[in-house]
Every structure is written in C-alpha cells, then in structure tokens.
mmCIF file of N, CA and C in Angstrom:
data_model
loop_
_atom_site.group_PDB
_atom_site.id
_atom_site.type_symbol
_atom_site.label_atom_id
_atom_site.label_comp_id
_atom_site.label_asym_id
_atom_site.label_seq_id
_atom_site.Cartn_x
_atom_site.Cartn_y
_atom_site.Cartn_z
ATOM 1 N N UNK Q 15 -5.447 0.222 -10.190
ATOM 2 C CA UNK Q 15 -4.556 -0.798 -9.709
ATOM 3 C C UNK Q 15 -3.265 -0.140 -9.232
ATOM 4 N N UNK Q 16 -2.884 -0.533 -8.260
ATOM 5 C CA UNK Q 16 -1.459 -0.206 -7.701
ATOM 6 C C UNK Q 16 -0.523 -1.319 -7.963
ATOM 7 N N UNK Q 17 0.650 -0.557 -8.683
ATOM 8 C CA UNK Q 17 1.507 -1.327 -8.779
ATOM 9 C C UNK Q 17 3.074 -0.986 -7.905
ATOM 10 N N UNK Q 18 3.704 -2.075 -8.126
ATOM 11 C CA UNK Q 18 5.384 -1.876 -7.128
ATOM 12 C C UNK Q 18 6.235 -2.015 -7.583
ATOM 13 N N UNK Q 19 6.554 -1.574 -8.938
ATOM 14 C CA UNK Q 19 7.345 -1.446 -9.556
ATOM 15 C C UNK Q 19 8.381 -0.663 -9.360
ATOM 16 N N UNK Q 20 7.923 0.471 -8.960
ATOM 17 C CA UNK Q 20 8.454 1.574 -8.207
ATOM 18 C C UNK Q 20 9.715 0.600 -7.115
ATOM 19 N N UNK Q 21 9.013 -0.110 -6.123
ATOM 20 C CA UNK Q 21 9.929 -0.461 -5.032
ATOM 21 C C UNK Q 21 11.014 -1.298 -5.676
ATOM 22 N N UNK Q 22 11.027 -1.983 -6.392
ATOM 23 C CA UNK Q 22 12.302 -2.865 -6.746
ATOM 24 C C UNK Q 22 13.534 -1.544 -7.203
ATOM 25 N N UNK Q 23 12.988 -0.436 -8.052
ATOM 26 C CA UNK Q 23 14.294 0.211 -8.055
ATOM 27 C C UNK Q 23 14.663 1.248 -7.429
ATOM 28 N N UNK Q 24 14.082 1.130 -6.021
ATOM 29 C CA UNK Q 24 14.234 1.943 -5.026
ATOM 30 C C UNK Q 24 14.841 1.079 -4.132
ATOM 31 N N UNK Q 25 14.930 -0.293 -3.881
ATOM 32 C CA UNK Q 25 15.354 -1.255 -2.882
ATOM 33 C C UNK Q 25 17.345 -1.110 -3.677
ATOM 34 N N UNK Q 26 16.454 -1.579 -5.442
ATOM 35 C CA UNK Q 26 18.499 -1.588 -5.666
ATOM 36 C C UNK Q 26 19.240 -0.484 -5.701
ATOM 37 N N UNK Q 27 18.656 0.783 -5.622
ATOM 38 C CA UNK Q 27 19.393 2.340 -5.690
ATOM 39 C C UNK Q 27 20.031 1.935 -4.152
ATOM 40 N N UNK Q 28 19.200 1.742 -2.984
ATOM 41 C CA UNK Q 28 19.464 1.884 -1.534
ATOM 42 C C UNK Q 28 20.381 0.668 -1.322
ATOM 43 N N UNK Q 29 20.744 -0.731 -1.860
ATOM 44 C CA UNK Q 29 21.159 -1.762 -1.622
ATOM 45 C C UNK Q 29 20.711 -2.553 -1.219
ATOM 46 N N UNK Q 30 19.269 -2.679 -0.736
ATOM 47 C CA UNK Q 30 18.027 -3.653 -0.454
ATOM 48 C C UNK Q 30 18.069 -4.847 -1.131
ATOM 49 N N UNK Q 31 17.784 -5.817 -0.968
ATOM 50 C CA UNK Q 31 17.167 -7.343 -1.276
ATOM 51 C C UNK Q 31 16.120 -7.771 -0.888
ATOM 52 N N UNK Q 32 15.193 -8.500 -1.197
ATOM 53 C CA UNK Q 32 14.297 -9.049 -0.564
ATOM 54 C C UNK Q 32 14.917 -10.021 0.186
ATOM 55 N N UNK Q 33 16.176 -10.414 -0.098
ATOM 56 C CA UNK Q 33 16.823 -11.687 1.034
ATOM 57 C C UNK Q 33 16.485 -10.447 2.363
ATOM 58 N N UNK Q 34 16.990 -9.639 2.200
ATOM 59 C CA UNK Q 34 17.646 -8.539 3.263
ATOM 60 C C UNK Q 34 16.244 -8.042 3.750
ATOM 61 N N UNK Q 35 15.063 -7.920 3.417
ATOM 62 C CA UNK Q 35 13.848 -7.664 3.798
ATOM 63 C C UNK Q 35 13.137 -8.678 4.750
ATOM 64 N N UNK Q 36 13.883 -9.835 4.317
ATOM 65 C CA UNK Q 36 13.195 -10.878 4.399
ATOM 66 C C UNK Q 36 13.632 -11.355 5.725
ATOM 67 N N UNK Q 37 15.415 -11.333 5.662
ATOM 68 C CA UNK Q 37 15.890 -11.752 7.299
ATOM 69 C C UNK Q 37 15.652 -10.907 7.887
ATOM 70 N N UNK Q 38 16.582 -9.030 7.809
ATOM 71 C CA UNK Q 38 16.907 -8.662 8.598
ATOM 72 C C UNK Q 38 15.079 -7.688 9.096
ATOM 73 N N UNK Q 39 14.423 -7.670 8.275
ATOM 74 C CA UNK Q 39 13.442 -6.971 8.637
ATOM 75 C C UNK Q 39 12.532 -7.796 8.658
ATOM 76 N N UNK Q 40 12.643 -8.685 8.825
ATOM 77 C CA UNK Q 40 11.453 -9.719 9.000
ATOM 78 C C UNK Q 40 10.293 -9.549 8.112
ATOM 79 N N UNK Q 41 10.237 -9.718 7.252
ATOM 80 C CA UNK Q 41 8.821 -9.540 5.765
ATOM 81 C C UNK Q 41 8.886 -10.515 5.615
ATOM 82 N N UNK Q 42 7.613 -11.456 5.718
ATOM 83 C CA UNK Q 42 7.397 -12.710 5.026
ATOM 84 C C UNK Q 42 7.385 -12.980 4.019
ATOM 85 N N UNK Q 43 7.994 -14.216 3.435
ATOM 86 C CA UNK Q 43 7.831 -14.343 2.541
ATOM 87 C C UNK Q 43 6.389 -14.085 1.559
ATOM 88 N N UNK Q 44 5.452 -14.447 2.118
ATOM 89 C CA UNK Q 44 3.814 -13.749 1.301
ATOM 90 C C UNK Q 44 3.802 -12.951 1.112
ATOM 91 N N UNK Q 45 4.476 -12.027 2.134
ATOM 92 C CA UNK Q 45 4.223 -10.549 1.617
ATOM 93 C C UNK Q 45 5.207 -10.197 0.504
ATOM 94 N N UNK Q 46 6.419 -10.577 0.990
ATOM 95 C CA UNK Q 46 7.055 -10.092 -0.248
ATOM 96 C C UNK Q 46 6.770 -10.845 -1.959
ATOM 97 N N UNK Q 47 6.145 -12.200 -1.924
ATOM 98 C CA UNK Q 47 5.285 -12.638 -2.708
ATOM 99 C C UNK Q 47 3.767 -11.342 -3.409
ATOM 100 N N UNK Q 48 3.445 -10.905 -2.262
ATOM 101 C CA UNK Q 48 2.300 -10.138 -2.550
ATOM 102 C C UNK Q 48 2.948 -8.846 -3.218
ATOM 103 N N UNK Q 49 4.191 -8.260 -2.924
ATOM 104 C CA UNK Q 49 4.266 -7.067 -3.541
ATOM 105 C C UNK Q 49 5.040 -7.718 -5.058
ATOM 106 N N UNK Q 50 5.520 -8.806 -5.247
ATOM 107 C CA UNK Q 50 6.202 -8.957 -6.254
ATOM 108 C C UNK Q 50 4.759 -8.960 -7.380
ATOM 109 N N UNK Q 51 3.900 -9.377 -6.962
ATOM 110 C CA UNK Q 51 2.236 -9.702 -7.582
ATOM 111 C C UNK Q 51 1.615 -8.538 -7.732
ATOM 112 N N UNK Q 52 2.038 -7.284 -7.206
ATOM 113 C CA UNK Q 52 1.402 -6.647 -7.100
ATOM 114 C C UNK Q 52 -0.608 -6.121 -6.181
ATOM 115 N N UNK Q 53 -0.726 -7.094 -5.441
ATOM 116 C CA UNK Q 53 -1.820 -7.869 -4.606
ATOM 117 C C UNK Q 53 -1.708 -6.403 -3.442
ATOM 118 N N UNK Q 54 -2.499 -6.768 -2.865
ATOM 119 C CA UNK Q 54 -3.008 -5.781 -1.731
ATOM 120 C C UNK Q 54 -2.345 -5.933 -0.164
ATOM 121 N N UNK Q 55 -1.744 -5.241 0.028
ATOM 122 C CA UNK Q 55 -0.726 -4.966 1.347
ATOM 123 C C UNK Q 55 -1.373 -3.877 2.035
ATOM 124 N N UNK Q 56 -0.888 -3.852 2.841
ATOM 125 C CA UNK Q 56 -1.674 -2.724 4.224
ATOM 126 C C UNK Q 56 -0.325 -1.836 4.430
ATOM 127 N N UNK Q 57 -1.100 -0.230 4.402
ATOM 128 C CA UNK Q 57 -0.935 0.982 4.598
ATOM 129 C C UNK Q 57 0.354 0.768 5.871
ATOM 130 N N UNK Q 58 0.634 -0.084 6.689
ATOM 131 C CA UNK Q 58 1.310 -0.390 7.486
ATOM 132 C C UNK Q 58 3.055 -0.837 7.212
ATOM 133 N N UNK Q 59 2.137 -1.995 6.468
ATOM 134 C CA UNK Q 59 3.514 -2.289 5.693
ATOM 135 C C UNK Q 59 4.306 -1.122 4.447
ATOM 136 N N UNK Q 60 3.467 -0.114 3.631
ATOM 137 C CA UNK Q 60 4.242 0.782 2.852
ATOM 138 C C UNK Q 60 4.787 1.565 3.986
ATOM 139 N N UNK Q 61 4.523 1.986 5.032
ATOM 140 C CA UNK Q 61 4.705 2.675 5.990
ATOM 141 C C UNK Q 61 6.169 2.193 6.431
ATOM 142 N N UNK Q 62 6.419 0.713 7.055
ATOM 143 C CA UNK Q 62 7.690 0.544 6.904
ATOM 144 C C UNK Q 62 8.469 0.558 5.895
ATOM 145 N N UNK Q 63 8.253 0.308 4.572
ATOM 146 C CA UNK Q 63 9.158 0.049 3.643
ATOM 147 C C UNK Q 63 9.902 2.051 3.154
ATOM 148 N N UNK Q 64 8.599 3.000 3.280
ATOM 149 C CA UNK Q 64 9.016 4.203 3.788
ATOM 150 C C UNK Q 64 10.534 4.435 4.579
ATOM 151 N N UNK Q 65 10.159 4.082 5.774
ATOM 152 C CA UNK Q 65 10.710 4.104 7.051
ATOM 153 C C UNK Q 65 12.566 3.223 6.634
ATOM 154 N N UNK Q 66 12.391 1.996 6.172
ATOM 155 C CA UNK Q 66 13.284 1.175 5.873
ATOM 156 C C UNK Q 66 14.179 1.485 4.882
ATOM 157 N N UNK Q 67 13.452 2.705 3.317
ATOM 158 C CA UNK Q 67 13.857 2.699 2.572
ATOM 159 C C UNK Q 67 14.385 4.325 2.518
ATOM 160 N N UNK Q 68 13.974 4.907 3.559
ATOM 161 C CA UNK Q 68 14.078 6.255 3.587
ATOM 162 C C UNK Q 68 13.596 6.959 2.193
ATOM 163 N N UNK Q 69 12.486 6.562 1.916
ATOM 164 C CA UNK Q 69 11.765 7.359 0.861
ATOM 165 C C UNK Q 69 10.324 7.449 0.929
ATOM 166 N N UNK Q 70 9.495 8.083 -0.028
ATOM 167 C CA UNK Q 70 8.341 8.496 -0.370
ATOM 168 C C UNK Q 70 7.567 7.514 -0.372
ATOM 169 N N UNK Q 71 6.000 7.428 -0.680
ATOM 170 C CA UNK Q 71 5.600 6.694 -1.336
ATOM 171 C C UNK Q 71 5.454 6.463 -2.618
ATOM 172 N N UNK Q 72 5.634 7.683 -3.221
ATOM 173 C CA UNK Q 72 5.769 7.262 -4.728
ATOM 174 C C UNK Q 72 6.982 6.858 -5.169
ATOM 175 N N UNK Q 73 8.089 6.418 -4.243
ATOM 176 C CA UNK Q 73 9.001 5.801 -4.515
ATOM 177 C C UNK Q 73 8.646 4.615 -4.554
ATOM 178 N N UNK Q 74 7.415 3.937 -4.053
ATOM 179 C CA UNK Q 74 7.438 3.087 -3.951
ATOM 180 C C UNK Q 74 6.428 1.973 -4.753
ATOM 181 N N UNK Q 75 5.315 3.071 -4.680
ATOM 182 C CA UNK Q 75 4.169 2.655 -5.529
ATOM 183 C C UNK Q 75 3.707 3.475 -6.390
ATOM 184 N N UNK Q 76 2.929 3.321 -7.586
ATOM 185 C CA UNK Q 76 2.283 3.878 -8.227
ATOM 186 C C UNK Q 76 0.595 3.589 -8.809
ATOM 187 N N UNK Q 77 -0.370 4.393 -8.768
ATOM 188 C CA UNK Q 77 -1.998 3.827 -8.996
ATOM 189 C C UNK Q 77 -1.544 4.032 -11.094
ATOM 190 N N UNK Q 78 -2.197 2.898 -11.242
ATOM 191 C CA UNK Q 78 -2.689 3.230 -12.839
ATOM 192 C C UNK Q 78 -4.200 2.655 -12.740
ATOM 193 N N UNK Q 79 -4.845 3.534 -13.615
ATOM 194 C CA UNK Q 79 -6.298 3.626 -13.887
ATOM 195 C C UNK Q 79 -6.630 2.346 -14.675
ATOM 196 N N UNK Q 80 -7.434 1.510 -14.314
ATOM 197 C CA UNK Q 80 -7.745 -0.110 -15.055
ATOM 198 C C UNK Q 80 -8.597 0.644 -16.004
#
C-alpha cells in the first residue's frame, strides 16, 4: 500500500495548502480527497506535485508492505 503521509509534511515545510493546490494549481477536489485516503492517483499527478513541491518522491510517498 502506498501511503501520503509523506506529502502533508512536505506541502507545510514548503507553505502549501490544499486550498492552494486546489485554486492555484488546479487539483480537484477528488483528487485531493484521493490522496488524503490514500487511494490510487496516477504517476502524472506525483509528477506534478514533484514539480510543484520541488521535491522527491519519497518526499512524497511511501510503499508499506500489507
């Protein structure tokens, strides 16, 4: 399972919000629903949040073994 735990304290280190994801970068609300759930997002979207957050991916996510 992948989780995104990672991204919430990588959004508040950088000054991020999901308000701020939400207007200025346009993330829908589902999605940002889906990462709060931890649910399945596309390689696309970590790709921006990369890009947005100027970090890694393991800044952002992490796999734990079910």
């Amino acid at each position: 399972m992948i989780k995104y735990d990672k991204l919430w304290e990588t959004m508040q280190a950088k000054g991020i919000t999901k308000y701020t994801l939400h207007k200025q970068y346009h993330f829908s609300k589902s999605l940002i629903h889906r990462l709060q759930h931890n649910e399945g997002i596309s390689m696309n979207t970590i790709d921006s949040l990369c890009e947005i957050l100027d970090c890694k991916i393991e800044d952002i996510a992490t796999y734990y073994k079910e």
